[in-house]
Amino acid sequence: MTDASKDQGSGADGRVGVVIVAAGRGARAGQADGPKQYQRIGGRAVIAHTLERFLSHPKVGPVVVAIHADDRELFDRAAGAIAGRVLAVTGGSSRQASVRLGLLALRDQAPTKVLVHDAVRPFVDAGLIDRTIEAIGGRQGALPALPIADTLKRGSADGMIEETVSRAGLHAAQTPQGFPFWPLLAAHEKAHHLGKTDFTDDAAIAEWAHIPVKIVTGSPDNVKLTWARDIAMADQRLSSALPRFPDIRTGNGYDVHAFEAGDHVTLCGIAIPYDRKLSGHSDADVGLHALTDALLATCGAGDIGTHFPPSDPQWKGVASKIFVEHAAKLVRERGGRIANADVTLICEAPRVGPHREAMTAALSSMLGIAPERISIKATTNEKLGFVGRGEGIAAIATASVVYPGEVPA
């Protein structure tokens, strides 16, 4: 037993020993991260969640974990910093054998009471642990259980229903199962020496050894993770409950186009009559080009030239709304939600104010967001530079996007 384990206390100070059974192979749940007790839910291994439930309980003293002989590295990695607070022993070829070996490892601590729990029941709560401990007597065990709610049928060998079984008095057993330590150890030792290996839980061994077992109220949340679907649902449950770091990203875009001969300019999707037009490979909508770059920046997807190179003839003369809608689609595919779009047009002419409402409606349609989340502004360059000389129009755009937050490691 490690020094850390000894510091947890023993029967002398009234605290309770615990045996966690974790030596199974768990093939029914798949082997993505090893046996099911090592698969990850809520960002951590199942067994780590289970251990913390007991290590954080004020009445729990020494904790022993029975693991498979091949799983030492898996266990150390899964348990992380709490590995040093428990004693890991090699389990046996069956659950019964693993419990016996775990109990033997507790002998030096000599706890008055002991709890035996499945590693793959990570949702056991403090109230259930308390109820089980309180029901343990000097010669009495405790079994958390829930009344059977489903109608029960007994089937024949050929798959047909033989009879409906009365569910009166029937319960579904859970863990932790609690017992006075020495009587349970003696029962396990006796069964071992007699070669009796067919007990499926410790309450069954207690029955065989004439140790009375009291039923205490179990918990519907205290599920045993058996199938791959159980693991997935447990992960969803824990992940949704964990605090997430907010992931709000802001992207900026800038573009400029010069004037050339023409009869209108297109700004933020709206054609405005003018004695010139903007020069560019597409419709040269300087506002939408800047906004496209701003959106792409929020998810590290390059810039407008990456997706729509001006050397490609298929984009010649196209409406720039295609670029914005493509960028918005990429954002959403990455889980992003566009919170705000802000475009500033920098020009001496034409006047933008009379067209602002139409521009806002156009952007609302392209981005799929409400008009109040869109801002379109215009300013002059005070007759300075190429914009001030009326040689072209520039635009600056900012996009704010909310992405799914990350669960802290």
Coordinates of C-alpha atoms in Angstrom, one line a residue:
M1 CA 0.0 0.0 0.0
T2 CA 1.4 3.4 -0.9
D3 CA 2.0 6.1 1.7
A4 CA -0.9 8.1 0.1
S5 CA -3.2 5.2 0.6
K6 CA -2.3 4.7 4.2
D7 CA -3.0 8.4 4.8
Q8 CA -6.6 7.8 3.8
G9 CA -7.4 6.0 7.0
S10 CA -8.8 2.6 7.9
G11 CA -11.4 0.9 10.1
A12 CA -9.7 2.4 13.2
D13 CA -11.1 5.9 12.4
G14 CA -14.4 4.7 11.1
R15 CA -13.8 5.2 7.4
V16 CA -14.7 2.5 4.8
G17 CA -12.5 0.5 2.5
V18 CA -13.4 0.2 -1.2
V19 CA -12.7 -2.4 -3.8
I20 CA -13.1 -1.2 -7.4
V21 CA -13.5 -4.0 -9.9
A22 CA -11.7 -3.1 -13.2
A23 CA -10.1 -6.2 -14.6
G24 CA -12.7 -7.0 -17.2
R25 CA -12.2 -6.9 -21.0
G26 CA -15.5 -5.1 -21.8
A27 CA -15.6 -6.3 -25.4
R28 CA -19.3 -5.4 -25.8
A29 CA -18.5 -1.7 -25.6
G30 CA -15.8 -1.8 -28.3
Q31 CA -12.0 -1.3 -27.9
A32 CA -11.4 2.2 -29.2
D33 CA -9.4 3.2 -26.1
G34 CA -9.0 -0.3 -24.6
P35 CA -11.6 -2.0 -22.3
K36 CA -14.7 0.1 -21.5
Q37 CA -13.4 1.3 -18.2
Y38 CA -10.6 3.1 -20.0
Q39 CA -12.7 4.7 -22.7
R40 CA -13.2 8.4 -22.4
I41 CA -16.4 10.2 -21.4
G42 CA -16.5 13.9 -20.7
G43 CA -12.8 14.1 -21.7
R44 CA -11.6 11.6 -19.1
A45 CA -11.5 7.8 -18.7
V46 CA -14.5 6.1 -17.2
I47 CA -12.5 4.7 -14.3
A48 CA -11.1 8.2 -13.4
H49 CA -14.7 9.5 -12.9
T50 CA -15.5 6.4 -10.8
L51 CA -12.5 6.7 -8.6
E52 CA -13.1 10.4 -8.0
R53 CA -16.6 9.7 -6.7
F54 CA -15.1 7.6 -3.9
L55 CA -11.9 9.5 -3.2
S56 CA -13.9 12.6 -2.7
H57 CA -16.3 11.0 -0.2
P58 CA -15.5 11.9 3.5
K59 CA -16.3 8.4 4.8
V60 CA -14.1 6.5 2.3
G61 CA -10.7 5.4 3.4
P62 CA -8.4 3.0 1.5
V63 CA -9.3 2.3 -2.1
V64 CA -8.0 -0.8 -4.0
V65 CA -8.5 -1.2 -7.7
A66 CA -8.3 -4.7 -9.3
I67 CA -7.0 -4.4 -12.8
H68 CA -6.1 -6.8 -15.6
A69 CA -2.4 -7.9 -15.7
D70 CA -2.0 -6.2 -19.1
D71 CA -3.6 -2.9 -18.1
R72 CA -1.1 -1.3 -15.8
E73 CA 0.0 1.3 -18.3
L74 CA -3.6 1.9 -19.3
F75 CA -4.6 2.4 -15.7
D76 CA -1.8 4.8 -14.8
R77 CA -2.5 6.9 -17.9
A78 CA -6.3 6.9 -17.2
A79 CA -6.1 7.7 -13.5
G80 CA -3.5 10.4 -13.9
A81 CA -2.7 12.3 -10.8
I82 CA -5.1 10.2 -8.6
A83 CA -3.2 6.9 -9.4
G84 CA -1.0 7.5 -6.4
R85 CA -4.0 7.7 -4.1
V86 CA -5.1 4.1 -4.7
L87 CA -3.6 0.7 -4.6
A88 CA -3.8 -1.1 -8.0
V89 CA -3.6 -4.9 -7.8
T90 CA -3.8 -7.6 -10.4
G91 CA -7.2 -9.0 -10.7
G92 CA -8.3 -12.5 -11.4
S93 CA -10.0 -14.4 -14.3
S94 CA -13.5 -13.5 -13.1
R95 CA -15.2 -10.7 -11.2
Q96 CA -15.4 -12.9 -8.1
A97 CA -11.7 -13.7 -8.2
S98 CA -10.8 -10.0 -8.6
V99 CA -13.0 -9.0 -5.6
R100 CA -11.3 -11.6 -3.5
L101 CA -7.8 -10.3 -4.5
G102 CA -8.9 -6.8 -3.8
L103 CA -10.2 -7.7 -0.3
L104 CA -6.9 -9.5 0.5
A105 CA -5.1 -6.3 -0.4
L106 CA -7.2 -4.5 2.2
R107 CA -6.3 -6.8 5.1
D108 CA -3.5 -4.7 6.5
Q109 CA -5.8 -1.7 6.6
A110 CA -8.5 -3.7 8.4
P111 CA -11.5 -1.6 7.6
T112 CA -14.7 -2.3 9.5
K113 CA -16.8 -2.0 6.4
V114 CA -16.1 -2.4 2.7
L115 CA -17.8 -1.3 -0.5
V116 CA -17.4 -3.3 -3.8
H117 CA -18.1 -1.3 -6.9
D118 CA -18.0 -1.7 -10.7
A119 CA -15.5 0.6 -12.3
V120 CA -18.0 1.1 -15.2
R121 CA -20.6 2.8 -13.0
P122 CA -19.1 6.3 -13.0
F123 CA -22.4 8.1 -12.0
V124 CA -22.6 6.7 -8.4
D125 CA -23.4 9.6 -6.2
A126 CA -22.5 10.5 -2.6
G127 CA -26.1 9.9 -1.4
L128 CA -26.1 6.4 -2.6
I129 CA -22.7 5.7 -1.1
D130 CA -24.0 7.1 2.2
R131 CA -27.2 5.0 2.2
T132 CA -25.2 1.8 1.5
I133 CA -22.6 2.5 4.2
E134 CA -25.3 3.3 6.8
A135 CA -27.2 0.0 6.1
I136 CA -24.1 -2.2 6.8
G137 CA -24.2 -3.9 10.1
G138 CA -21.9 -6.1 12.1
R139 CA -23.3 -9.2 10.3
Q140 CA -25.4 -7.5 7.6
G141 CA -24.6 -6.4 4.1
A142 CA -26.3 -3.7 1.9
L143 CA -27.4 -3.8 -1.7
P144 CA -28.5 -0.8 -3.6
A145 CA -31.3 -1.8 -6.0
L146 CA -34.3 -0.5 -8.0
P147 CA -37.6 -2.3 -8.3
I148 CA -38.1 -3.8 -11.8
A149 CA -40.4 -1.6 -13.8
D150 CA -40.6 -3.6 -17.1
T151 CA -42.9 -6.5 -17.7
L152 CA -40.8 -9.7 -17.6
K153 CA -41.1 -12.6 -20.0
R154 CA -39.5 -16.1 -19.8
G155 CA -38.5 -17.3 -23.3
S156 CA -38.1 -20.9 -24.6
A157 CA -35.1 -22.3 -26.3
D158 CA -36.8 -21.6 -29.7
G159 CA -37.3 -18.0 -28.9
M160 CA -41.0 -18.2 -28.0
I161 CA -42.6 -16.7 -24.8
E162 CA -43.2 -19.4 -22.3
E163 CA -44.7 -17.2 -19.5
T164 CA -45.0 -13.8 -18.0
V165 CA -43.0 -13.6 -14.8
S166 CA -44.4 -11.6 -11.9
R167 CA -42.2 -8.7 -11.1
A168 CA -43.5 -8.4 -7.5
G169 CA -40.6 -8.2 -5.2
L170 CA -38.0 -8.2 -8.0
H171 CA -35.2 -5.7 -8.0
A172 CA -32.3 -4.8 -10.3
A173 CA -29.0 -4.9 -8.3
Q174 CA -26.5 -2.1 -8.5
T175 CA -23.1 -1.4 -6.8
P176 CA -21.5 -0.4 -4.6
Q177 CA -22.5 -3.4 -2.5
G178 CA -21.5 -3.0 1.1
F179 CA -20.5 -5.5 3.8
P180 CA -18.8 -5.9 7.1
F181 CA -15.2 -6.5 5.9
W182 CA -14.1 -9.6 7.7
P183 CA -17.3 -11.7 7.1
L184 CA -17.2 -10.8 3.4
L185 CA -13.5 -11.8 3.1
A186 CA -14.2 -15.0 5.0
A187 CA -17.0 -15.8 2.6
H188 CA -14.8 -15.2 -0.5
E189 CA -12.0 -17.3 1.0
K190 CA -14.4 -20.2 1.7
A191 CA -15.9 -20.1 -1.8
H192 CA -12.4 -19.9 -3.3
H193 CA -11.1 -23.0 -1.3
L194 CA -14.3 -25.0 -2.2
G195 CA -13.9 -24.1 -5.9
K196 CA -17.2 -22.3 -6.2
T197 CA -16.8 -19.7 -8.9
D198 CA -20.3 -19.1 -10.2
F199 CA -21.3 -16.0 -8.1
T200 CA -22.2 -13.0 -10.2
D201 CA -22.0 -10.5 -7.4
D202 CA -21.0 -10.2 -3.8
A203 CA -24.6 -10.2 -2.5
A204 CA -24.9 -13.7 -4.0
I205 CA -21.8 -14.8 -2.1
A206 CA -23.3 -13.2 1.1
E207 CA -26.5 -15.2 0.6
W208 CA -24.5 -18.4 0.2
A209 CA -22.6 -17.6 3.4
H210 CA -25.8 -16.8 5.3
I211 CA -24.9 -13.1 5.6
P212 CA -28.2 -11.2 5.5
V213 CA -28.3 -8.3 2.9
K214 CA -30.6 -5.3 3.2
I215 CA -31.9 -3.6 0.1
V216 CA -31.4 0.1 0.0
T217 CA -32.7 2.5 -2.6
G218 CA -30.5 2.6 -5.7
S219 CA -30.3 5.4 -8.2
P220 CA -31.5 5.4 -11.8
D221 CA -28.5 7.5 -12.7
N222 CA -26.1 4.8 -11.4
V223 CA -26.0 3.0 -14.8
K224 CA -23.5 0.3 -15.8
L225 CA -21.8 1.2 -19.0
T226 CA -22.0 -2.0 -21.1
W227 CA -22.5 -1.2 -24.7
A228 CA -20.8 1.3 -27.1
R229 CA -24.1 3.3 -27.0
D230 CA -23.8 3.5 -23.2
I231 CA -20.4 5.0 -23.6
A232 CA -21.6 7.5 -26.2
M233 CA -24.5 8.6 -24.1
A234 CA -22.4 9.0 -21.0
D235 CA -19.9 11.1 -22.9
Q236 CA -22.7 13.3 -24.1
R237 CA -24.1 13.7 -20.6
L238 CA -20.8 14.7 -19.1
S239 CA -19.6 16.8 -22.0
S240 CA -22.8 18.9 -22.0
A241 CA -22.5 19.5 -18.2
L242 CA -18.9 20.6 -18.3
P243 CA -18.0 24.3 -18.5
R244 CA -16.7 25.3 -21.9
F245 CA -14.2 28.0 -22.8
P246 CA -16.0 30.6 -24.9
D247 CA -14.7 30.6 -28.4
I248 CA -15.6 33.9 -30.0
R249 CA -13.5 34.9 -33.0
T250 CA -13.2 38.1 -34.9
G251 CA -11.9 38.4 -38.4
N252 CA -10.9 41.4 -40.4
G253 CA -10.8 42.1 -44.1
Y254 CA -9.6 44.9 -46.3
D255 CA -10.0 45.5 -50.1
V256 CA -9.6 48.3 -52.6
H257 CA -10.6 48.6 -56.2
A258 CA -9.9 51.4 -58.7
F259 CA -12.5 53.1 -60.9
E260 CA -12.8 52.6 -64.6
A261 CA -15.3 53.6 -67.3
G262 CA -18.8 52.4 -66.6
D263 CA -22.3 53.4 -65.4
H264 CA -22.7 52.0 -61.9
V265 CA -20.8 50.6 -58.9
T266 CA -21.8 47.5 -56.9
L267 CA -21.4 47.9 -53.2
C268 CA -22.6 45.3 -50.6
G269 CA -24.6 43.6 -53.3
I270 CA -26.5 46.7 -54.5
A271 CA -26.0 48.3 -57.9
I272 CA -25.7 52.1 -57.5
P273 CA -25.9 54.4 -60.6
Y274 CA -22.7 56.3 -61.1
D275 CA -20.6 57.6 -64.0
R276 CA -17.9 55.0 -63.4
K277 CA -17.6 51.4 -62.2
L278 CA -15.0 49.5 -60.1
S279 CA -12.4 47.5 -61.9
G280 CA -12.1 43.9 -61.0
H281 CA -12.3 40.3 -62.2
S282 CA -15.7 39.7 -60.6
D283 CA -18.2 42.6 -60.1
A284 CA -15.5 44.2 -57.9
D285 CA -17.8 44.6 -54.9
V286 CA -15.2 46.0 -52.6
G287 CA -17.4 45.7 -49.5
L288 CA -18.3 42.0 -50.1
H289 CA -14.7 41.1 -50.9
A290 CA -13.5 42.6 -47.5
L291 CA -16.4 40.8 -45.7
T292 CA -15.5 37.5 -47.4
D293 CA -11.9 37.7 -46.1
A294 CA -13.2 38.6 -42.6
L295 CA -15.4 35.5 -42.4
L296 CA -12.7 33.2 -43.7
A297 CA -10.3 34.6 -41.1
T298 CA -12.5 33.4 -38.2
C299 CA -11.8 29.8 -39.2
G300 CA -8.4 30.0 -40.7
A301 CA -9.6 29.2 -44.2
G302 CA -7.3 31.5 -46.2
D303 CA -8.5 34.4 -48.1
I304 CA -10.8 35.2 -51.1
G305 CA -8.0 34.5 -53.6
T306 CA -7.5 31.0 -52.1
H307 CA -11.1 30.0 -53.0
F308 CA -11.7 32.2 -56.0
P309 CA -8.4 33.0 -57.8
P310 CA -8.7 35.9 -60.2
S311 CA -6.8 33.9 -62.7
D312 CA -9.7 31.5 -63.0
P313 CA -12.0 32.6 -65.9
Q314 CA -15.1 31.1 -64.3
W315 CA -15.2 34.0 -61.8
K316 CA -15.1 36.7 -64.4
G317 CA -18.0 39.1 -63.9
V318 CA -19.8 37.0 -61.2
A319 CA -21.7 38.6 -58.4
S320 CA -19.6 38.7 -55.3
K321 CA -22.5 37.4 -53.2
I322 CA -21.3 34.0 -54.3
F323 CA -18.0 34.6 -52.4
V324 CA -19.8 35.8 -49.2
E325 CA -22.2 32.8 -49.2
H326 CA -19.4 30.4 -49.7
A327 CA -17.4 31.9 -46.8
A328 CA -20.6 31.8 -44.6
K329 CA -21.1 28.1 -45.5
L330 CA -17.5 27.2 -44.5
V331 CA -18.1 29.0 -41.1
R332 CA -21.2 27.0 -40.4
E333 CA -19.7 23.7 -41.5
R334 CA -17.1 24.3 -38.7
G335 CA -19.9 24.9 -36.2
G336 CA -19.7 28.7 -36.3
R337 CA -22.6 31.1 -35.7
I338 CA -22.2 34.5 -37.3
A339 CA -22.9 37.1 -34.6
N340 CA -22.1 40.3 -36.3
A341 CA -20.9 41.8 -39.6
D342 CA -19.5 45.3 -39.8
V343 CA -18.6 46.9 -43.2
T344 CA -17.1 50.4 -43.6
L345 CA -16.9 51.8 -47.1
I346 CA -14.3 54.5 -47.7
C347 CA -15.1 56.7 -50.7
E348 CA -15.8 60.3 -51.8
A349 CA -18.6 59.2 -54.0
P350 CA -21.2 57.8 -54.7
R351 CA -23.3 58.5 -51.6
V352 CA -23.9 55.3 -49.6
G353 CA -26.6 56.5 -47.1
P354 CA -29.6 56.3 -49.4
H355 CA -28.7 52.6 -50.2
R356 CA -27.8 51.5 -46.6
E357 CA -31.2 49.8 -45.9
A358 CA -31.0 47.8 -49.2
M359 CA -27.4 46.8 -48.5
T360 CA -28.3 45.6 -45.0
A361 CA -31.2 43.5 -46.4
A362 CA -28.8 42.0 -49.0
L363 CA -26.2 41.0 -46.4
S364 CA -28.9 39.7 -44.1
S365 CA -30.0 37.3 -46.9
M366 CA -26.4 36.3 -47.7
L367 CA -25.3 35.6 -44.1
G368 CA -28.6 34.3 -42.8
I369 CA -28.6 36.7 -39.8
A370 CA -31.0 39.4 -38.6
P371 CA -30.5 42.9 -40.0
E372 CA -29.7 44.2 -36.5
R373 CA -26.6 42.1 -36.5
I374 CA -25.3 44.0 -39.6
S375 CA -23.7 47.4 -39.7
I376 CA -22.8 49.3 -42.9
K377 CA -21.1 52.6 -42.6
A378 CA -19.5 55.0 -45.1
T379 CA -16.8 57.7 -44.6
T380 CA -14.7 59.8 -46.9
N381 CA -10.9 60.1 -46.9
E382 CA -11.0 63.8 -46.4
K383 CA -9.7 64.4 -50.0
L384 CA -6.5 62.6 -49.0
G385 CA -4.8 59.8 -51.0
F386 CA -6.1 57.8 -54.0
V387 CA -9.6 57.6 -52.3
G388 CA -9.6 61.3 -51.6
R389 CA -8.7 62.0 -55.3
G390 CA -11.7 59.9 -56.4
E391 CA -9.6 57.2 -58.0
G392 CA -11.2 54.2 -56.2
I393 CA -13.1 52.8 -53.2
A394 CA -11.7 50.9 -50.2
A395 CA -13.5 48.8 -47.6
I396 CA -12.8 47.5 -44.2
A397 CA -14.9 44.6 -42.8
T398 CA -15.1 42.9 -39.4
A399 CA -17.0 39.7 -38.7
S400 CA -17.6 38.2 -35.2
V401 CA -18.4 34.4 -35.1
V402 CA -19.2 32.2 -32.1
Y403 CA -17.7 28.7 -32.4
P404 CA -18.5 25.7 -30.1
G405 CA -16.5 26.1 -26.9
E406 CA -13.8 23.7 -25.9
V407 CA -14.0 21.5 -22.8
P408 CA -10.9 22.1 -20.6
A409 CA -8.5 19.2 -20.6

